[in-house]
XYZ file of C-alpha atoms in Angstrom:
724
model
C -27.875 -14.813 34.424
C -24.878 -17.090 34.840
C -21.891 -15.997 36.874
C -18.848 -14.569 35.133
C -15.292 -15.651 35.804
C -14.528 -12.575 37.937
C -17.778 -12.684 39.964
C -17.425 -13.569 43.665
C -18.562 -17.030 44.809
C -19.332 -15.846 48.320
C -20.140 -12.451 49.849
C -20.484 -11.940 53.607
C -21.096 -15.636 54.148
C -23.812 -15.803 51.473
C -23.212 -18.306 48.673
C -23.568 -16.587 45.293
C -25.609 -18.584 42.756
C -26.241 -16.268 39.800
C -26.427 -12.702 38.579
C -29.751 -10.884 38.838
C -28.594 -7.693 37.120
C -26.203 -4.743 37.264
C -26.593 -0.997 37.606
C -24.585 2.185 37.859
C -23.276 1.504 41.367
C -22.966 -2.264 41.513
C -23.994 -5.808 40.613
C -26.934 -7.665 42.178
C -26.571 -11.414 42.771
C -28.890 -14.164 43.920
C -27.389 -15.570 47.104
C -28.210 -18.186 49.756
C -27.721 -18.025 53.494
C -26.400 -21.047 55.425
C -30.018 -22.033 56.146
C -30.916 -21.823 52.460
C -32.762 -18.484 52.568
C -32.707 -16.663 49.212
C -31.361 -13.108 49.288
C -30.504 -10.431 46.735
C -26.910 -9.301 47.350
C -25.851 -5.956 45.906
C -22.065 -5.483 45.645
C -20.551 -2.092 44.821
C -18.409 -1.915 41.663
C -14.682 -2.216 42.388
C -13.973 1.146 40.743
C -16.125 2.879 43.366
C -14.989 0.937 46.431
C -12.135 3.364 47.175
C -14.223 6.462 46.500
C -15.319 8.111 49.753
C -18.342 9.768 48.157
C -19.694 6.481 46.815
C -19.137 4.740 50.135
C -21.090 7.522 51.814
C -23.877 7.132 49.257
C -23.950 3.375 49.809
C -24.158 3.784 53.576
C -27.030 6.164 52.924
C -28.742 3.570 50.717
C -28.475 0.944 53.461
C -29.849 3.323 56.076
C -32.677 4.413 53.799
C -33.626 0.862 52.861
C -33.676 -0.175 56.529
C -35.908 2.755 57.435
C -38.515 1.980 54.801
C -38.659 -1.825 55.004
C -42.342 -2.634 54.785
C -45.096 -4.328 52.826
C -44.131 -2.704 49.536
C -40.324 -2.694 49.792
C -37.669 -5.414 50.060
C -36.432 -5.611 53.693
C -32.695 -5.409 54.409
C -31.315 -8.669 55.777
C -27.618 -7.867 56.191
C -24.987 -5.346 55.022
C -21.348 -4.360 55.349
C -20.598 -0.845 54.047
C -17.000 -1.102 55.314
C -16.049 -4.244 53.396
C -13.354 -4.093 50.727
C -16.255 -4.061 48.274
C -19.302 -2.824 50.216
C -22.432 -4.987 49.955
C -26.027 -5.191 51.094
C -28.400 -8.187 51.203
C -32.185 -7.845 50.991
C -34.983 -10.369 50.913
C -35.114 -11.939 47.451
C -38.425 -11.163 45.789
C -39.221 -13.546 42.899
C -41.010 -11.901 40.036
C -40.406 -9.511 37.175
C -40.089 -5.780 36.958
C -42.798 -3.539 35.574
C -40.497 -2.820 32.623
C -40.263 -6.549 31.864
C -44.009 -7.003 32.338
C -44.904 -4.241 29.867
C -42.242 -5.338 27.372
C -43.515 -8.917 27.402
C -47.296 -8.450 27.676
C -48.035 -4.850 26.765
C -49.749 -2.097 28.804
C -51.742 -2.970 31.907
C -55.537 -3.137 31.851
C -57.581 -0.894 34.133
C -57.830 -3.158 37.229
C -54.099 -3.925 37.183
C -53.251 -0.269 36.499
C -55.418 0.988 39.361
C -53.909 -1.591 41.714
C -50.372 -0.713 40.624
C -50.984 2.986 41.249
C -52.563 2.374 44.641
C -49.761 0.132 45.879
C -47.047 2.431 44.530
C -48.686 5.430 46.194
C -48.916 3.525 49.461
C -45.258 2.517 49.178
C -44.244 6.136 48.564
C -46.353 7.324 51.471
C -44.474 4.970 53.810
C -41.131 5.908 52.290
C -41.864 9.604 52.754
C -43.152 9.078 56.293
C -39.720 7.628 57.061
C -38.288 10.927 55.724
C -36.641 9.216 52.767
C -36.746 10.302 49.115
C -36.242 7.495 46.586
C -35.280 9.759 43.629
C -35.138 6.957 41.035
C -38.633 5.481 40.816
C -38.892 3.919 37.356
C -40.357 0.760 35.783
C -37.192 -1.282 36.337
C -37.281 -0.426 40.070
C -40.889 -1.581 40.451
C -40.968 -5.328 41.077
C -44.171 -7.369 40.662
C -43.893 -10.234 43.129
C -45.368 -13.517 42.000
C -46.799 -14.591 38.654
C -49.009 -12.636 36.282
C -49.887 -8.977 36.124
C -51.432 -8.909 39.601
C -48.247 -9.475 41.565
C -47.727 -7.470 44.735
C -45.752 -4.295 44.063
C -42.323 -3.908 45.625
C -40.229 -0.742 45.287
C -36.557 -1.662 45.068
C -33.108 -0.084 44.626
C -32.637 2.857 46.942
C -29.210 3.441 45.374
C -29.560 7.213 45.060
C -32.155 7.838 47.744
C -31.405 10.028 50.708
C -32.908 10.776 54.072
C -34.445 14.234 54.224
C -32.029 15.180 57.002
C -28.913 13.666 55.415
C -25.840 15.791 54.827
C -24.829 13.672 51.836
C -25.715 15.653 48.747
C -25.542 14.955 45.069
C -22.328 16.378 43.677
C -22.824 19.636 41.774
C -23.370 18.780 38.138
C -23.913 15.050 38.797
C -27.177 13.918 37.210
C -28.484 10.978 39.247
C -31.534 9.095 38.055
C -33.219 7.981 34.839
C -34.167 11.000 32.677
C -37.507 9.759 31.198
C -38.879 9.388 34.754
C -37.079 12.223 36.588
C -38.656 15.466 37.770
C -37.567 18.813 36.252
C -35.847 19.965 39.434
C -33.565 16.916 39.378
C -31.931 18.423 36.273
C -32.024 22.097 37.198
C -31.788 22.071 41.015
C -30.380 18.658 42.031
C -29.459 19.777 45.548
C -33.005 20.886 46.316
C -35.018 17.762 45.542
C -37.652 16.533 47.977
C -40.444 13.975 48.094
C -42.239 15.740 45.225
C -39.756 14.161 42.777
C -41.115 10.712 43.659
C -44.677 11.878 43.001
C -43.605 13.172 39.586
C -41.955 9.815 38.863
C -45.094 7.995 39.989
C -47.123 9.935 37.423
C -44.594 9.048 34.706
C -44.595 5.362 35.733
C -48.403 5.220 35.537
C -48.305 6.647 32.012
C -45.695 4.049 31.080
C -47.757 1.214 32.590
C -50.866 2.343 30.677
C -49.241 3.172 27.321
C -45.820 1.497 27.162
C -44.072 4.886 26.929
C -42.797 7.549 29.273
C -44.740 10.838 28.981
C -41.438 12.472 28.016
C -40.166 9.736 25.701
C -37.264 10.715 23.429
C -34.579 9.037 21.379
C -31.913 9.778 23.989
C -31.583 10.765 27.625
C -30.711 14.386 26.947
C -33.771 15.007 24.780
C -35.876 13.285 27.439
C -34.479 15.722 30.003
C -35.215 18.637 27.695
C -38.795 17.422 27.174
C -39.268 16.995 30.924
C -38.275 20.597 31.639
C -39.822 22.340 28.628
C -42.633 20.225 27.165
C -46.082 19.089 28.225
C -46.414 15.343 28.918
C -47.706 12.995 26.237
C -50.403 10.985 28.028
C -51.326 8.796 25.050
C -54.061 6.250 25.821
C -54.019 6.903 29.548
C -57.562 6.113 30.814
C -59.648 9.241 31.236
C -60.300 8.853 34.987
C -56.526 8.979 35.655
C -55.724 12.044 33.549
C -56.443 14.808 36.114
C -54.483 13.020 38.836
C -51.517 12.137 36.619
C -51.435 15.682 35.211
C -51.251 17.000 38.778
C -48.393 14.588 39.570
C -46.528 15.793 36.478
C -46.732 19.495 37.333
C -43.469 21.280 36.556
C -43.312 22.981 39.959
C -42.853 20.704 43.018
C -45.276 22.822 45.071
C -48.030 22.156 42.521
C -47.883 18.376 42.947
C -49.944 16.410 45.456
C -48.354 14.551 48.347
C -48.089 10.766 48.073
C -50.817 10.290 50.675
C -53.177 12.521 48.691
C -52.414 10.500 45.546
C -53.335 7.340 47.455
C -56.655 8.885 48.552
C -57.417 10.008 44.993
C -56.685 6.552 43.553
C -58.869 4.911 46.197
C -61.775 7.023 44.925
C -61.499 5.728 41.366
C -63.885 2.947 40.187
C -62.596 -0.608 40.327
C -64.012 -1.313 36.873
C -64.509 0.949 33.870
C -67.863 0.750 32.058
C -67.684 -0.539 28.509
C -68.942 2.791 27.170
C -71.045 3.082 24.006
C -70.216 4.915 20.806
C -69.326 8.505 21.530
C -69.641 7.905 25.261
C -66.708 8.844 27.489
C -65.879 6.797 30.593
C -66.868 8.446 33.875
C -64.301 10.941 35.139
C -63.402 11.581 38.742
C -62.590 15.292 39.051
C -59.518 16.306 41.008
C -58.812 19.610 42.732
C -55.228 20.845 43.076
C -54.994 23.095 46.135
C -51.614 24.179 47.550
C -49.880 20.999 46.549
C -52.633 18.576 47.631
C -55.155 16.547 45.681
C -58.758 16.551 46.884
C -61.255 14.036 45.567
C -64.831 15.396 45.812
C -67.638 13.259 47.101
C -70.049 11.642 44.678
C -72.719 14.110 45.861
C -70.845 17.218 44.850
C -68.938 15.903 41.828
C -67.262 19.316 41.438
C -63.596 20.271 41.121
C -61.924 23.599 40.879
C -58.950 22.660 38.716
C -57.822 26.257 38.497
C -57.148 26.693 42.206
C -53.567 26.834 43.329
C -52.243 27.602 39.855
C -51.867 31.350 40.377
C -48.502 32.526 41.540
C -46.569 29.739 39.890
C -42.915 30.702 40.005
C -40.804 30.586 36.928
C -38.250 27.839 37.197
C -34.544 28.482 36.806
C -32.921 26.198 34.251
C -29.287 25.381 34.739
C -26.974 24.414 31.939
C -23.569 23.375 33.159
C -20.660 24.172 35.444
C -17.282 25.206 34.120
C -13.962 24.511 35.750
C -11.959 27.617 34.953
C -8.634 26.219 36.082
C -8.544 23.754 33.181
C -9.747 26.305 30.673
C -7.074 28.978 31.020
C -6.220 30.302 27.582
C -6.404 26.854 25.934
C -2.938 25.913 27.221
C -1.182 23.479 24.888
C -1.665 22.628 21.248
C -4.417 20.114 21.870
C -6.297 22.484 24.148
C -6.193 25.158 21.471
C -7.612 22.654 19.016
C -10.344 21.832 21.499
C -11.382 25.455 21.770
C -11.362 26.102 18.070
C -13.473 23.328 16.667
C -10.742 22.433 14.168
C -7.815 20.096 14.828
C -5.089 22.726 15.017
C -3.021 24.452 17.652
C -3.454 27.817 15.972
C -6.921 28.175 14.520
C -8.643 31.231 13.171
C -11.518 31.368 10.722
C -12.706 28.091 9.241
C -10.992 24.749 9.561
C -7.400 25.282 8.504
C -5.055 22.323 8.269
C -3.340 21.301 11.468
C 0.332 22.262 11.155
C 1.203 19.258 13.370
C -0.739 16.712 11.322
C 0.469 14.302 8.648
C -1.443 13.731 5.377
C -4.457 11.428 5.581
C -3.445 7.866 4.777
C 0.122 8.132 6.105
C 1.782 6.397 9.056
C 5.269 6.940 10.528
C 7.939 4.717 8.998
C 8.184 1.462 10.946
C 5.097 2.259 13.038
C 3.318 -0.404 15.055
C 0.727 0.107 17.805
C 2.506 0.974 21.043
C 1.918 2.118 24.595
C 4.251 3.632 27.142
C 3.421 3.676 30.850
C 6.064 6.393 31.394
C 7.683 4.419 34.164
C 11.445 4.604 34.837
C 13.819 1.865 33.803
C 17.583 1.604 33.449
C 17.631 2.633 29.801
C 14.930 5.291 29.686
C 14.906 7.755 32.599
C 11.191 8.524 32.553
C 9.741 11.305 34.679
C 7.219 11.298 37.440
C 3.823 12.785 36.649
C 4.512 13.996 33.093
C 2.294 16.227 30.981
C 2.297 15.224 27.337
C 1.183 16.642 23.981
C 1.170 14.464 20.828
C 2.030 15.741 17.368
C 3.208 14.469 13.979
C 6.807 14.834 15.204
C 6.185 12.643 18.225
C 4.769 12.870 21.734
C 6.378 15.640 23.807
C 6.369 15.298 27.595
C 7.684 17.401 30.453
C 7.767 17.012 34.215
C 9.485 18.391 37.317
C 12.303 15.900 36.612
C 12.696 16.236 32.833
C 12.354 19.569 31.037
C 11.344 17.940 27.755
C 11.436 14.540 26.103
C 10.255 13.279 22.757
C 8.682 9.863 22.320
C 9.085 8.409 18.846
C 5.774 8.471 16.937
C 6.699 5.067 15.444
C 7.709 3.143 18.586
C 6.816 5.230 21.647
C 10.392 4.982 22.872
C 12.318 8.021 24.076
C 14.228 9.720 21.227
C 15.874 12.365 23.396
C 15.502 14.198 26.712
C 16.418 17.618 28.034
C 17.310 17.497 31.730
C 15.704 19.706 34.325
C 17.930 21.654 36.693
C 18.307 20.104 40.141
C 18.157 23.545 41.723
C 15.917 23.546 44.799
C 13.034 26.025 44.663
C 10.219 26.811 47.099
C 7.498 25.976 44.569
C 7.371 24.644 41.053
C 4.461 24.034 38.671
C 4.461 22.445 35.215
C 2.372 23.078 32.120
C 1.927 20.670 29.258
C 4.126 21.359 26.229
C 2.754 23.711 23.584
C 3.508 22.422 20.071
C 3.284 24.503 16.900
C 4.901 23.354 13.686
C 8.442 22.250 14.494
C 8.716 24.253 17.728
C 7.866 23.087 21.251
C 7.385 25.523 24.153
C 7.769 24.311 27.752
C 8.554 25.554 31.239
C 12.206 26.532 31.344
C 14.788 23.938 32.423
C 16.296 26.351 34.994
C 13.222 25.888 37.264
C 12.489 29.621 37.147
C 9.093 28.858 35.539
C 10.089 30.807 32.479
C 9.737 29.585 28.877
C 12.113 27.536 26.720
C 11.554 27.027 22.989
C 13.005 23.854 21.429
C 13.350 22.523 17.912
C 10.970 19.557 18.028
C 13.100 17.514 15.615
C 16.561 17.898 17.111
C 15.884 19.002 20.696
C 18.056 22.087 20.246
C 16.995 25.016 22.429
C 16.077 27.978 20.215
C 15.497 30.686 22.813
C 14.762 31.295 26.484
C 12.559 33.677 28.489
C 13.329 34.253 32.165
C 10.595 33.467 34.671
C 8.494 33.301 36.579
C 5.614 33.820 34.167
C 1.949 33.091 34.731
C 0.830 31.446 31.446
C 1.929 30.996 27.858
C 0.167 29.835 24.697
C 0.488 29.986 20.933
C -2.370 32.142 19.576
C -2.882 33.843 16.194
C 0.743 33.466 15.079
C 2.450 34.696 18.263
C 3.519 33.212 21.564
C 1.471 35.079 24.130
C 2.848 35.207 27.683
C 1.452 36.508 30.953
C 4.569 38.075 32.467
C 3.134 38.417 35.965
C 2.407 35.375 38.098
C -1.182 34.389 38.742
C -2.465 36.120 41.840
C -5.294 38.137 43.407
C -4.763 41.235 41.252
C -6.922 41.738 38.134
C -4.125 43.757 36.491
C -1.176 42.038 34.806
C 1.393 42.541 32.049
C 1.173 40.522 28.854
C 3.654 40.267 26.002
C 3.718 38.713 22.534
C 6.875 37.080 21.124
C 8.008 35.959 17.694
C 7.580 32.183 17.963
C 10.773 31.207 16.187
C 13.230 33.708 17.665
C 11.745 34.929 20.960
C 11.846 38.558 19.799
C 9.406 40.651 21.820
C 6.735 42.143 19.554
C 4.752 44.168 22.095
C 3.870 44.433 25.769
C 0.695 45.723 27.455
C -0.748 45.990 30.931
C -4.389 44.843 31.035
C -7.081 44.663 33.697
C -9.382 41.666 33.452
C -11.279 39.401 35.822
C -10.016 36.482 33.713
C -6.472 35.310 34.539
C -6.054 34.402 30.843
C -8.053 36.964 28.899
C -6.826 36.249 25.348
C -8.628 34.112 22.778
C -7.891 33.190 19.173
C -9.406 35.436 16.514
C -9.369 35.458 12.721
C -5.907 35.301 11.162
C -3.594 37.843 12.760
C -6.110 38.974 15.388
C -6.702 38.338 19.095
C -9.726 38.852 21.323
C -9.072 40.205 24.831
C -11.611 39.837 27.634
C -11.281 43.182 29.437
C -14.209 42.835 31.825
C -13.108 44.187 35.159
C -11.264 46.935 33.317
C -12.836 48.676 30.327
C -15.647 46.152 30.464
C -15.669 44.954 26.871
C -14.235 42.382 24.500
C -11.442 44.035 22.495
C -10.051 43.064 19.099
C -6.242 43.353 18.992
C -3.697 43.111 16.206
C -1.677 40.062 17.222
C 1.590 41.457 15.781
C 1.388 44.980 17.231
C -0.970 44.710 20.210
C -2.950 47.658 18.828
C -6.657 47.793 19.742
C -8.806 47.539 16.610
C -12.227 47.831 18.245
C -14.338 46.837 21.242
C -17.827 45.444 21.836
C -19.707 45.591 25.119
C -19.845 42.236 26.884
C -23.131 40.831 28.229
C -23.811 41.825 31.822
C -23.715 39.439 34.735
C -21.376 36.917 36.297
C -20.385 35.204 33.048
C -17.505 32.909 32.171
C -16.198 33.420 28.635
C -15.807 29.722 27.891
C -14.511 29.929 24.335
C -14.368 32.015 21.156
C -14.943 30.372 17.794
C -15.442 31.882 14.355
C -15.695 35.463 15.788
C -18.391 34.335 18.214
C -18.069 34.323 22.003
C -19.714 31.667 24.185
C -20.447 32.582 27.810
C -21.871 30.568 30.702
C -23.539 32.396 33.586
C -22.497 31.583 37.144
C -25.102 31.524 39.895
C -24.618 32.069 43.612
C -21.008 30.853 43.500
C -22.252 27.302 42.906
C -20.488 26.791 39.580
C -23.853 26.007 37.986
C -24.982 28.006 34.988
C -28.645 28.644 34.235
C -28.099 30.210 30.839
C -25.695 30.276 27.947
C -25.013 33.462 26.006
C -23.746 33.601 22.419
C -22.355 36.926 21.180
C -21.385 38.039 17.687
C -18.100 39.864 18.328
C -18.481 42.019 15.211
C -21.900 43.494 16.000
C -22.069 42.818 19.741
C -25.494 41.196 19.300
C -26.170 38.588 21.982
C -28.717 35.805 22.290
C -29.454 33.394 25.100
C -30.140 29.667 25.125
C -31.243 27.460 28.028
C -30.640 23.788 28.659
C -32.031 21.630 31.461
C -29.075 19.420 32.286
C -26.364 20.691 34.627
C -23.015 19.405 33.444
C -19.426 19.647 34.627
C -16.851 20.293 31.900
C -13.122 20.198 32.576
C -12.220 22.442 29.634
C -13.921 24.798 27.169
C -16.473 23.175 24.860
C -15.642 22.130 21.325
C -17.560 24.253 18.796
C -17.785 23.023 15.215
C -20.161 24.789 12.831
C -23.505 25.211 14.607
C -22.827 22.405 17.087
C -21.261 22.556 20.524
C -19.825 19.404 22.083
C -19.330 19.325 25.856
C -17.582 16.614 27.832
C -19.566 16.325 31.059
C -16.909 15.227 33.542
C -19.431 14.687 36.353
C -21.541 12.200 34.378
C -18.845 10.974 31.970
C -20.976 11.733 28.935
C -20.616 13.749 25.755
C -23.387 16.233 24.899
C -24.110 17.693 21.475
C -26.069 20.960 21.345
C -27.472 22.864 18.361
C -26.445 26.397 19.326
C -28.261 27.943 16.370
C -31.665 26.642 17.479
C -30.843 26.304 21.162
C -31.758 22.609 21.186
C -30.004 19.455 22.426
C -29.119 16.982 19.678
C -27.865 13.880 21.454
C -25.941 12.568 24.418
C -23.739 9.533 24.801
C -24.899 6.856 27.198
C -23.627 7.061 30.772
C -22.978 3.322 30.533
C -20.412 4.150 27.829
C -18.324 6.353 30.172
C -16.592 8.904 27.972
C -13.197 9.624 29.530
C -11.686 12.606 27.715
C -12.417 15.855 25.982
C -13.581 15.291 22.381
C -11.692 16.048 19.186
C -13.068 16.241 15.661
C -11.014 14.989 12.733
C -12.143 14.257 9.174
C -15.838 14.324 10.061
C -15.599 12.062 13.128
C -15.594 12.696 16.880
C -12.958 10.889 18.912
C -12.931 10.341 22.687
C -11.014 8.134 25.108
C -12.766 5.434 27.135
C -11.680 4.279 30.634
C -10.187 1.026 29.316
C -7.751 3.106 27.168
C -9.567 2.422 23.917
C -10.536 5.243 21.551
C -14.105 5.614 20.331
C -15.171 7.237 17.048
C -18.671 8.754 16.868
C -20.787 10.269 14.125
C -20.860 13.969 15.151
C -24.395 14.386 13.770
C -26.055 11.519 15.618
C -23.656 10.357 18.323
C -23.804 6.828 16.896
C -20.702 4.700 17.325
C -18.610 4.271 14.184
C -15.976 2.049 15.738
C -13.478 1.701 18.545
C -9.910 0.553 19.003
C -8.769 -2.266 21.251
C -7.571 -1.188 24.727
C -3.893 -0.258 24.861
C -3.350 -1.005 28.567
C -4.627 -3.655 30.961
C -6.799 -1.594 33.337
C -8.137 -4.522 35.378
C -8.095 -3.661 39.074
C -7.089 -0.024 38.622
C -8.861 2.441 40.885
C -10.993 5.345 39.723
C -8.187 7.750 40.683
C -5.745 5.896 38.427
C -8.190 6.261 35.526
C -8.989 9.934 35.938
C -10.672 11.444 32.841
C -8.284 13.408 30.660
C -8.549 16.957 29.364
C -6.434 15.909 26.368
C -8.504 14.505 23.491
C -7.225 11.880 21.049
C -5.181 13.247 18.154
C -5.394 11.806 14.637
C -2.143 12.111 12.663
C -2.485 10.528 9.246
C -3.937 7.076 9.974
C -2.636 6.949 13.546
C -4.418 7.944 16.757
C -2.529 9.134 19.835
C -4.179 9.100 23.240
C -3.362 9.829 26.875
C -4.828 8.245 30.004
C -3.979 7.539 33.619
C -1.896 4.455 32.703
C 0.167 6.357 30.110
C 0.497 7.324 26.430
C -0.526 5.101 23.528
C -0.716 5.010 19.745
C -3.149 2.876 17.720
C -4.430 2.597 14.168
C -7.540 4.620 13.310
C -10.811 2.726 13.753
C -11.743 2.974 10.048
């Protein structure tokens, strides 16, 4: 591949000639040393260069690659993990990958397949003897050196490998690898993987080489992960002599798989040629015995195998779903967060999909509107704040910060219409919450720095009423402004009050005990749900106007996080061993109390409650920057966005389309049924050269108002025309 304009021309003294390819961590170039020696130079992506975790992983890759340099790997020539953009050079191996070989010429014949398996097993044996786990063995990481199908096998790209004794661990929730060739434990127990994952991948690669398909092939990565954990492998036209060995490699439990050395011994015992075989005649089969995680090949004299041995006592595997960050999920703070929880684009949602009181009619745009962006940086005319939190609406974009109590950006131009100053009073601590917008009223932290609540007319900026602070939380739910009067702290007991949104009149006040710092959730019109676990132990239905308890259902037992309530249904994730990883998801009908459980194989890391719409749950996986769609009625995954796409915000659903932000500050529209791209906007900011920290994923999803989309990102706020 030819070099691009922004590609380096020299790295570490090596002259760069062309691109070989790119992956999740970096770009690989063909380079030349001063003497003319060809090398493959891998350079870490700029967005990861300042990330300590990725630098640690890259150092680990270099160390691992150096430890396993041998006949079936590409030796390390040079490296600099401390460079501005870390890089590593290995011997350049001319040839094509197994994926390219199969795509161009079809599945391998028996001699080539047997040789491939033998050399891969030998490579893994040496890798494991060096106490390294590759963790991403797949067809594109298997290089066939030389011409034709009989090229010498080289295992490349140790990008996510680790030494068995390394302290560098995969981040909780981060799925590393390629799902169609990953072992089940890489999805459910990523911190516990060992050399058995490579043996599983070897079995999957052999099936691919023989059939052109992974044994867990699916239309997307998430379904492939689900098949890997729950389904039996599809072996297709895999030659009969290989089936017992490959089946053993693909065992769900790591302890039931053979070691790489045992796989090598078993492959060495297979015939070099298969007989032609007459009609109705099966090829000869070499029996394999699975005993305590090893494969034994019987001698030709005995020809017996006890394939049942070692299967008793198989432990049931725990399946983890996702981790939930409670701090970002408290009570659905802000209008957009409430919309995210509800599944309908509204800041006060009950049953069904009521119209968003902030939204303009479909087809409308603000008078004089043109696409705009505002970096929220100070200048002489517009005193912009530092570190603002913003909420868009049909009236404009409302922002607050420790410097400015509230400002409104014009929906037509993005310029500041008016500001409300923040008191300069010095306080020992001060925290800000994003503005809560409902109808024409905006609720923010009070301008007196007491961390109370101020309510403003969103059109004029006139203050309507004030509540002294400090208070813990506030949110608009079920027609009232609900406020935690006590500050957040170690106690499970706190006072809560409901106020008339327009006047600030107190409607009721109650003291509640709950393990959740924000126990209230939106219910049907005029009703609230209160999570009283830690106190009475149930989920109570309350009259939003009076605070009166209308009924209670018993909550499911266990360490569960009530992630969201939608359409009178509660969605819980179970926490395990204080890891933040959930092995199960519980769905409870809050009328009958009936609860059912669903399991998913992929651990994910959301920053906010999931978006539930009908029978589908959409989760933004912060750790992997993907969007997952789950059928909660059947307990099945539907689709996942590609990790190459890099979703960068919570999702929102408007008019039958899903909208998410991308890192380059464009907005993407997806078909909610299939995950297919409908269209995307042009980027609003120039993000070239910005670090990962400057482009942190946002908990605020895009908002559609009429024909205009409003988005928020690290660089600032922007407004663009809808993609359709």
